[in-house]
Amino acid sequence: MPYEPPTHTVERSLRATSGAKVVAGVDEVGRGAWAGPVTVCAAVTGLRRAPEGLTDSKLLTPKRRTALAAELEQWVTAYALGDASPEEIDELGMTAALRLAAVRALEGLPVRPDAVILDGKHDYLGSPWQVRTVIKGDQSCIAVAAASVIAKVRRDTLMAELEAERYAAYGFAANAGYPSPVHKAALEELGPTPYHRLSWSYLDALPRWRHLKKVRLSAEAAALESGGQLGFDF
């Protein structure tokens, strides 16, 4: 399906209205997975013309995405990645874990951004960062699209390495820790790995392993949960 290439329109607007000189695009991957971290990439691209074919990582084939990520890592002005582990997701809830990963990514940049373009409609980052949320920013904004591709390839690579090293039965190389029939079958037979999120509702459907489910004790953390696991029950 044809799609419009991303632009620097939002970045130019931020520069004009706020005086921001360094603008970072931020995107996440792994929010709806059962296993693995949530990964956030922060990318600074300046106003240069983007590589051909850049768009939301989900619209690219795995082969093209991998090749483009390698190109982007050399093309961007700067980028950094931040993760929140399954344990941190269980303890904090998804919204707070996203913020933790995003701050790690932003603080990993060589220069602190004056403004951030955040994919989606919900500002999970907040103060003191100057944030502009953009729905489908990973399709429309060059810096966010670059961040989406780099984050996706890095996290997919990590999950494939977990499969190769020890957890072949779970099919992580193909499903990246997301729901799939192979993943479900492995969970039913073998139970969760140390890389699974144990506060999530998929465990309710696993009688043999339900006793492993963690409950967050913090009411504040529970209230921050933005529904990342909704729609992923067995």
PDB file of C-alpha atoms in Angstrom:
ATOM      1  CA  MET A   1       0.000   0.000   0.000  1.00  0.00           C
ATOM      2  CA  PRO A   2       1.446   3.410  -0.946  1.00  0.00           C
ATOM      3  CA  TYR A   3       2.270   5.731   1.923  1.00  0.00           C
ATOM      4  CA  GLU A   4       3.471   9.289   2.298  1.00  0.00           C
ATOM      5  CA  PRO A   5       7.118   9.543   3.328  1.00  0.00           C
ATOM      6  CA  PRO A   6       7.829  11.150   6.716  1.00  0.00           C
ATOM      7  CA  THR A   7       8.877  14.799   6.910  1.00  0.00           C
ATOM      8  CA  HIS A   8      10.466  17.315   9.259  1.00  0.00           C
ATOM      9  CA  THR A   9       7.219  19.306   9.573  1.00  0.00           C
ATOM     10  CA  VAL A  10       6.749  18.768  13.315  1.00  0.00           C
ATOM     11  CA  GLU A  11      10.412  19.342  14.041  1.00  0.00           C
ATOM     12  CA  ARG A  12      10.367  22.614  12.100  1.00  0.00           C
ATOM     13  CA  SER A  13       7.267  23.670  14.030  1.00  0.00           C
ATOM     14  CA  LEU A  14       8.956  22.966  17.362  1.00  0.00           C
ATOM     15  CA  ARG A  15      12.020  24.898  16.298  1.00  0.00           C
ATOM     16  CA  ALA A  16       9.913  27.869  15.228  1.00  0.00           C
ATOM     17  CA  THR A  17       7.542  27.998  18.199  1.00  0.00           C
ATOM     18  CA  SER A  18       9.825  27.017  21.067  1.00  0.00           C
ATOM     19  CA  GLY A  19      13.300  27.847  19.858  1.00  0.00           C
ATOM     20  CA  ALA A  20      14.387  24.227  20.216  1.00  0.00           C
ATOM     21  CA  LYS A  21      17.649  23.511  18.423  1.00  0.00           C
ATOM     22  CA  VAL A  22      18.043  19.808  19.202  1.00  0.00           C
ATOM     23  CA  VAL A  23      14.882  17.760  18.675  1.00  0.00           C
ATOM     24  CA  ALA A  24      14.765  14.010  19.341  1.00  0.00           C
ATOM     25  CA  GLY A  25      12.249  11.559  17.921  1.00  0.00           C
ATOM     26  CA  VAL A  26      11.239   8.827  20.380  1.00  0.00           C
ATOM     27  CA  ASP A  27       9.471   5.527  19.771  1.00  0.00           C
ATOM     28  CA  GLU A  28       9.027   2.280  21.677  1.00  0.00           C
ATOM     29  CA  VAL A  29       8.723  -1.385  20.846  1.00  0.00           C
ATOM     30  CA  GLY A  30       7.655  -4.318  22.990  1.00  0.00           C
ATOM     31  CA  ARG A  31       4.750  -2.763  24.855  1.00  0.00           C
ATOM     32  CA  GLY A  32       2.350  -5.628  24.082  1.00  0.00           C
ATOM     33  CA  ALA A  33       4.791  -8.532  24.359  1.00  0.00           C
ATOM     34  CA  TRP A  34       4.588 -11.239  26.993  1.00  0.00           C
ATOM     35  CA  ALA A  35       8.358 -11.586  27.219  1.00  0.00           C
ATOM     36  CA  GLY A  36      11.391  -9.379  26.877  1.00  0.00           C
ATOM     37  CA  PRO A  37      12.013  -5.730  27.686  1.00  0.00           C
ATOM     38  CA  VAL A  38      10.224  -2.686  26.418  1.00  0.00           C
ATOM     39  CA  THR A  39      12.778  -0.837  24.300  1.00  0.00           C
ATOM     40  CA  VAL A  40      12.830   2.873  23.489  1.00  0.00           C
ATOM     41  CA  CYS A  41      15.009   4.621  20.931  1.00  0.00           C
ATOM     42  CA  ALA A  42      15.718   8.348  20.877  1.00  0.00           C
ATOM     43  CA  ALA A  43      17.039   9.611  17.537  1.00  0.00           C
ATOM     44  CA  VAL A  44      18.279  13.039  16.478  1.00  0.00           C
ATOM     45  CA  THR A  45      18.342  13.576  12.720  1.00  0.00           C
ATOM     46  CA  GLY A  46      18.622  17.306  12.131  1.00  0.00           C
ATOM     47  CA  LEU A  47      16.839  18.484   8.996  1.00  0.00           C
ATOM     48  CA  ARG A  48      18.637  16.337   6.448  1.00  0.00           C
ATOM     49  CA  ARG A  49      16.830  14.329   3.808  1.00  0.00           C
ATOM     50  CA  ALA A  50      15.910  10.873   5.084  1.00  0.00           C
ATOM     51  CA  PRO A  51      17.132   7.616   3.535  1.00  0.00           C
ATOM     52  CA  GLU A  52      14.890   6.226   0.816  1.00  0.00           C
ATOM     53  CA  GLY A  53      12.014   4.130   2.078  1.00  0.00           C
ATOM     54  CA  LEU A  54      12.048   5.316   5.679  1.00  0.00           C
ATOM     55  CA  THR A  55       8.703   4.795   7.414  1.00  0.00           C
ATOM     56  CA  ASP A  56       7.147   3.119  10.441  1.00  0.00           C
ATOM     57  CA  SER A  57       9.077  -0.074  11.151  1.00  0.00           C
ATOM     58  CA  LYS A  58       5.858  -2.128  11.131  1.00  0.00           C
ATOM     59  CA  LEU A  59       5.338  -1.306   7.440  1.00  0.00           C
ATOM     60  CA  LEU A  60       8.704  -2.756   6.412  1.00  0.00           C
ATOM     61  CA  THR A  61       9.668  -6.348   5.717  1.00  0.00           C
ATOM     62  CA  PRO A  62      12.147  -7.814   8.206  1.00  0.00           C
ATOM     63  CA  LYS A  63      14.883  -7.857   5.558  1.00  0.00           C
ATOM     64  CA  ARG A  64      14.332  -4.237   4.543  1.00  0.00           C
ATOM     65  CA  ARG A  65      13.985  -3.147   8.175  1.00  0.00           C
ATOM     66  CA  THR A  66      17.301  -4.723   9.129  1.00  0.00           C
ATOM     67  CA  ALA A  67      19.124  -3.158   6.185  1.00  0.00           C
ATOM     68  CA  LEU A  68      17.559   0.240   6.861  1.00  0.00           C
ATOM     69  CA  ALA A  69      18.439   0.132  10.562  1.00  0.00           C
ATOM     70  CA  ALA A  70      22.110  -0.377   9.692  1.00  0.00           C
ATOM     71  CA  GLU A  71      21.927   2.588   7.332  1.00  0.00           C
ATOM     72  CA  LEU A  72      20.119   4.755   9.867  1.00  0.00           C
ATOM     73  CA  GLU A  73      22.643   4.081  12.614  1.00  0.00           C
ATOM     74  CA  GLN A  74      25.252   5.720  10.393  1.00  0.00           C
ATOM     75  CA  TRP A  75      22.949   8.427   9.016  1.00  0.00           C
ATOM     76  CA  VAL A  76      21.377   9.908  12.160  1.00  0.00           C
ATOM     77  CA  THR A  77      23.131  12.701  14.025  1.00  0.00           C
ATOM     78  CA  ALA A  78      22.836  10.644  17.207  1.00  0.00           C
ATOM     79  CA  TYR A  79      20.750   7.870  18.718  1.00  0.00           C
ATOM     80  CA  ALA A  80      20.532   5.975  21.988  1.00  0.00           C
ATOM     81  CA  LEU A  81      18.472   3.083  23.297  1.00  0.00           C
ATOM     82  CA  GLY A  82      16.928   2.445  26.677  1.00  0.00           C
ATOM     83  CA  ASP A  83      15.295  -0.692  28.041  1.00  0.00           C
ATOM     84  CA  ALA A  84      12.991  -1.449  30.933  1.00  0.00           C
ATOM     85  CA  SER A  85      13.306  -5.077  31.997  1.00  0.00           C
ATOM     86  CA  PRO A  86      10.437  -7.510  32.590  1.00  0.00           C
ATOM     87  CA  GLU A  87      11.104  -7.165  36.322  1.00  0.00           C
ATOM     88  CA  GLU A  88      10.799  -3.384  36.090  1.00  0.00           C
ATOM     89  CA  ILE A  89       7.595  -3.698  34.070  1.00  0.00           C
ATOM     90  CA  ASP A  90       6.167  -6.024  36.707  1.00  0.00           C
ATOM     91  CA  GLU A  91       7.159  -3.694  39.520  1.00  0.00           C
ATOM     92  CA  LEU A  92       6.231  -0.339  37.987  1.00  0.00           C
ATOM     93  CA  GLY A  93       3.532  -0.995  35.397  1.00  0.00           C
ATOM     94  CA  MET A  94       3.886  -0.287  31.702  1.00  0.00           C
ATOM     95  CA  THR A  95       3.484   3.487  31.724  1.00  0.00           C
ATOM     96  CA  ALA A  96       6.176   4.040  34.338  1.00  0.00           C
ATOM     97  CA  ALA A  97       8.406   1.437  32.674  1.00  0.00           C
ATOM     98  CA  LEU A  98       8.061   3.244  29.350  1.00  0.00           C
ATOM     99  CA  ARG A  99       9.110   6.478  30.981  1.00  0.00           C
ATOM    100  CA  LEU A 100      12.099   4.770  32.585  1.00  0.00           C
ATOM    101  CA  ALA A 101      13.235   3.339  29.246  1.00  0.00           C
ATOM    102  CA  ALA A 102      12.665   6.653  27.445  1.00  0.00           C
ATOM    103  CA  VAL A 103      14.651   8.629  30.017  1.00  0.00           C
ATOM    104  CA  ARG A 104      17.480   6.110  29.730  1.00  0.00           C
ATOM    105  CA  ALA A 105      17.492   6.575  25.959  1.00  0.00           C
ATOM    106  CA  LEU A 106      17.321  10.379  26.093  1.00  0.00           C
ATOM    107  CA  GLU A 107      20.011  10.595  28.740  1.00  0.00           C
ATOM    108  CA  GLY A 108      22.167   8.341  26.587  1.00  0.00           C
ATOM    109  CA  LEU A 109      22.309  10.934  23.809  1.00  0.00           C
ATOM    110  CA  PRO A 110      25.515  12.991  23.629  1.00  0.00           C
ATOM    111  CA  VAL A 111      23.494  16.228  23.815  1.00  0.00           C
ATOM    112  CA  ARG A 112      20.318  16.718  25.843  1.00  0.00           C
ATOM    113  CA  PRO A 113      17.405  17.457  23.467  1.00  0.00           C
ATOM    114  CA  ASP A 114      15.566  20.758  23.766  1.00  0.00           C
ATOM    115  CA  ALA A 115      12.341  19.025  22.680  1.00  0.00           C
ATOM    116  CA  VAL A 116      11.014  15.524  22.089  1.00  0.00           C
ATOM    117  CA  ILE A 117       8.589  14.232  19.459  1.00  0.00           C
ATOM    118  CA  LEU A 118       6.850  11.254  21.032  1.00  0.00           C
ATOM    119  CA  ASP A 119       4.926   8.733  18.967  1.00  0.00           C
ATOM    120  CA  GLY A 120       1.285   8.308  20.002  1.00  0.00           C
ATOM    121  CA  LYS A 121      -1.276  10.413  21.827  1.00  0.00           C
ATOM    122  CA  HIS A 122      -0.174   9.765  25.411  1.00  0.00           C
ATOM    123  CA  ASP A 123       2.745  11.643  26.952  1.00  0.00           C
ATOM    124  CA  TYR A 124       4.294   8.991  29.166  1.00  0.00           C
ATOM    125  CA  LEU A 125       7.486  11.048  29.451  1.00  0.00           C
ATOM    126  CA  GLY A 126       6.318  14.287  31.045  1.00  0.00           C
ATOM    127  CA  SER A 127       8.245  16.990  32.888  1.00  0.00           C
ATOM    128  CA  PRO A 128      10.950  18.235  32.650  1.00  0.00           C
ATOM    129  CA  TRP A 129      11.012  17.212  28.995  1.00  0.00           C
ATOM    130  CA  GLN A 130       9.297  19.423  26.417  1.00  0.00           C
ATOM    131  CA  VAL A 131       7.137  16.876  24.597  1.00  0.00           C
ATOM    132  CA  ARG A 132       5.056  17.017  21.432  1.00  0.00           C
ATOM    133  CA  THR A 133       2.939  13.886  20.968  1.00  0.00           C
ATOM    134  CA  VAL A 134       2.093  12.907  17.403  1.00  0.00           C
ATOM    135  CA  ILE A 135      -0.354  10.143  16.518  1.00  0.00           C
ATOM    136  CA  LYS A 136       1.317   7.894  13.935  1.00  0.00           C
ATOM    137  CA  GLY A 137       4.473   9.909  14.367  1.00  0.00           C
ATOM    138  CA  ASP A 138       6.425   6.829  13.290  1.00  0.00           C
ATOM    139  CA  GLN A 139       4.915   7.324   9.824  1.00  0.00           C
ATOM    140  CA  SER A 140       4.875  11.111   9.595  1.00  0.00           C
ATOM    141  CA  CYS A 141       8.019  12.313  11.426  1.00  0.00           C
ATOM    142  CA  ILE A 142      11.490  11.459  10.157  1.00  0.00           C
ATOM    143  CA  ALA A 143      13.170  11.330  13.572  1.00  0.00           C
ATOM    144  CA  VAL A 144      10.415   9.165  15.074  1.00  0.00           C
ATOM    145  CA  ALA A 145      10.415   6.821  12.074  1.00  0.00           C
ATOM    146  CA  ALA A 146      14.180   6.416  12.420  1.00  0.00           C
ATOM    147  CA  ALA A 147      13.785   5.664  16.121  1.00  0.00           C
ATOM    148  CA  SER A 148      11.053   3.100  15.400  1.00  0.00           C
ATOM    149  CA  VAL A 149      13.222   1.170  12.947  1.00  0.00           C
ATOM    150  CA  ILE A 150      16.331   1.137  15.125  1.00  0.00           C
ATOM    151  CA  ALA A 151      14.375   0.124  18.233  1.00  0.00           C
ATOM    152  CA  LYS A 152      12.499  -2.658  16.452  1.00  0.00           C
ATOM    153  CA  VAL A 153      15.605  -4.227  14.931  1.00  0.00           C
ATOM    154  CA  ARG A 154      17.588  -4.030  18.167  1.00  0.00           C
ATOM    155  CA  ARG A 155      14.831  -5.643  20.240  1.00  0.00           C
ATOM    156  CA  ASP A 156      14.079  -8.311  17.617  1.00  0.00           C
ATOM    157  CA  THR A 157      17.785  -9.174  17.566  1.00  0.00           C
ATOM    158  CA  LEU A 158      17.825  -9.523  21.347  1.00  0.00           C
ATOM    159  CA  MET A 159      14.817 -11.839  21.316  1.00  0.00           C
ATOM    160  CA  ALA A 160      16.327 -13.970  18.537  1.00  0.00           C
ATOM    161  CA  GLU A 161      19.500 -14.289  20.594  1.00  0.00           C
ATOM    162  CA  LEU A 162      17.472 -15.534  23.565  1.00  0.00           C
ATOM    163  CA  GLU A 163      15.947 -18.221  21.370  1.00  0.00           C
ATOM    164  CA  ALA A 164      19.320 -19.267  19.992  1.00  0.00           C
ATOM    165  CA  GLU A 165      20.985 -19.369  23.378  1.00  0.00           C
ATOM    166  CA  ARG A 166      18.412 -21.278  25.398  1.00  0.00           C
ATOM    167  CA  TYR A 167      14.735 -20.786  24.654  1.00  0.00           C
ATOM    168  CA  ALA A 168      14.119 -22.332  21.235  1.00  0.00           C
ATOM    169  CA  ALA A 169      10.701 -23.726  22.205  1.00  0.00           C
ATOM    170  CA  TYR A 170       9.182 -20.257  22.624  1.00  0.00           C
ATOM    171  CA  GLY A 171       9.798 -19.098  19.049  1.00  0.00           C
ATOM    172  CA  PHE A 172      11.202 -15.736  20.094  1.00  0.00           C
ATOM    173  CA  ALA A 173      13.005 -15.250  16.772  1.00  0.00           C
ATOM    174  CA  ALA A 174       9.662 -15.251  14.977  1.00  0.00           C
ATOM    175  CA  ASN A 175       7.316 -13.740  17.570  1.00  0.00           C
ATOM    176  CA  ALA A 176       9.740 -11.423  19.459  1.00  0.00           C
ATOM    177  CA  GLY A 177       8.000 -12.349  22.713  1.00  0.00           C
ATOM    178  CA  TYR A 178       4.526 -11.410  21.466  1.00  0.00           C
ATOM    179  CA  PRO A 179       1.505 -13.753  21.556  1.00  0.00           C
ATOM    180  CA  SER A 180       1.624 -16.630  19.057  1.00  0.00           C
ATOM    181  CA  PRO A 181       0.489 -20.271  19.005  1.00  0.00           C
ATOM    182  CA  VAL A 182       4.078 -21.485  19.432  1.00  0.00           C
ATOM    183  CA  HIS A 183       4.637 -19.134  22.333  1.00  0.00           C
ATOM    184  CA  LYS A 184       1.386 -20.194  23.999  1.00  0.00           C
ATOM    185  CA  ALA A 185       2.184 -23.917  23.614  1.00  0.00           C
ATOM    186  CA  ALA A 186       5.649 -23.467  25.137  1.00  0.00           C
ATOM    187  CA  LEU A 187       4.224 -21.534  28.069  1.00  0.00           C
ATOM    188  CA  GLU A 188       1.620 -24.204  28.745  1.00  0.00           C
ATOM    189  CA  GLU A 189       4.250 -26.963  28.723  1.00  0.00           C
ATOM    190  CA  LEU A 190       7.343 -25.268  30.147  1.00  0.00           C
ATOM    191  CA  GLY A 191       6.047 -22.215  31.956  1.00  0.00           C
ATOM    192  CA  PRO A 192       7.493 -18.713  31.839  1.00  0.00           C
ATOM    193  CA  THR A 193      11.195 -18.004  31.468  1.00  0.00           C
ATOM    194  CA  PRO A 194      13.143 -15.431  33.491  1.00  0.00           C
ATOM    195  CA  TYR A 195      12.431 -13.053  30.599  1.00  0.00           C
ATOM    196  CA  HIS A 196       8.642 -13.201  30.889  1.00  0.00           C
ATOM    197  CA  ARG A 197       6.456 -10.529  32.451  1.00  0.00           C
ATOM    198  CA  LEU A 198       4.884 -12.193  35.456  1.00  0.00           C
ATOM    199  CA  SER A 199       2.278  -9.573  36.361  1.00  0.00           C
ATOM    200  CA  TRP A 200       0.395 -10.019  33.085  1.00  0.00           C
ATOM    201  CA  SER A 201      -2.959 -11.664  32.598  1.00  0.00           C
ATOM    202  CA  TYR A 202      -1.782 -14.454  30.272  1.00  0.00           C
ATOM    203  CA  LEU A 203      -0.781 -16.360  33.424  1.00  0.00           C
ATOM    204  CA  ASP A 204      -4.437 -16.513  34.465  1.00  0.00           C
ATOM    205  CA  ALA A 205      -4.970 -18.985  31.616  1.00  0.00           C
ATOM    206  CA  LEU A 206      -2.078 -21.244  32.698  1.00  0.00           C
ATOM    207  CA  PRO A 207      -3.290 -23.315  35.674  1.00  0.00           C
ATOM    208  CA  ARG A 208       0.095 -25.032  36.145  1.00  0.00           C
ATOM    209  CA  TRP A 209       1.935 -21.723  36.354  1.00  0.00           C
ATOM    210  CA  ARG A 210      -0.655 -19.342  37.776  1.00  0.00           C
ATOM    211  CA  HIS A 211       1.056 -19.415  41.165  1.00  0.00           C
ATOM    212  CA  LEU A 212       3.991 -17.515  39.637  1.00  0.00           C
ATOM    213  CA  LYS A 213       1.901 -14.451  38.863  1.00  0.00           C
ATOM    214  CA  LYS A 214       3.110 -11.268  40.537  1.00  0.00           C
ATOM    215  CA  VAL A 215       0.814  -8.576  41.844  1.00  0.00           C
ATOM    216  CA  ARG A 216       2.075  -5.024  41.991  1.00  0.00           C
ATOM    217  CA  LEU A 217       1.670  -3.708  45.521  1.00  0.00           C
ATOM    218  CA  SER A 218       1.847  -0.045  44.574  1.00  0.00           C
ATOM    219  CA  ALA A 219      -1.597   1.422  43.939  1.00  0.00           C
ATOM    220  CA  GLU A 220       0.090   4.333  42.164  1.00  0.00           C
ATOM    221  CA  ALA A 221       1.933   1.979  39.827  1.00  0.00           C
ATOM    222  CA  ALA A 222      -1.261   0.069  39.112  1.00  0.00           C
ATOM    223  CA  ALA A 223      -3.082   3.305  38.348  1.00  0.00           C
ATOM    224  CA  LEU A 224      -0.377   4.294  35.872  1.00  0.00           C
ATOM    225  CA  GLU A 225      -0.889   1.114  33.850  1.00  0.00           C
ATOM    226  CA  SER A 226      -2.188   2.230  30.475  1.00  0.00           C
ATOM    227  CA  GLY A 227      -3.529  -1.074  29.216  1.00  0.00           C
ATOM    228  CA  GLY A 228      -0.461  -2.371  27.397  1.00  0.00           C
ATOM    229  CA  GLN A 229      -1.590  -5.957  27.949  1.00  0.00           C
ATOM    230  CA  LEU A 230      -5.205  -5.481  26.882  1.00  0.00           C
ATOM    231  CA  GLY A 231      -6.295  -7.709  24.040  1.00  0.00           C
ATOM    232  CA  PHE A 232      -3.524 -10.248  24.500  1.00  0.00           C
ATOM    233  CA  ASP A 233      -5.175 -12.855  26.716  1.00  0.00           C
ATOM    234  CA  PHE A 234      -5.304 -16.446  25.495  1.00  0.00           C
TER     235      PHE A 234
END
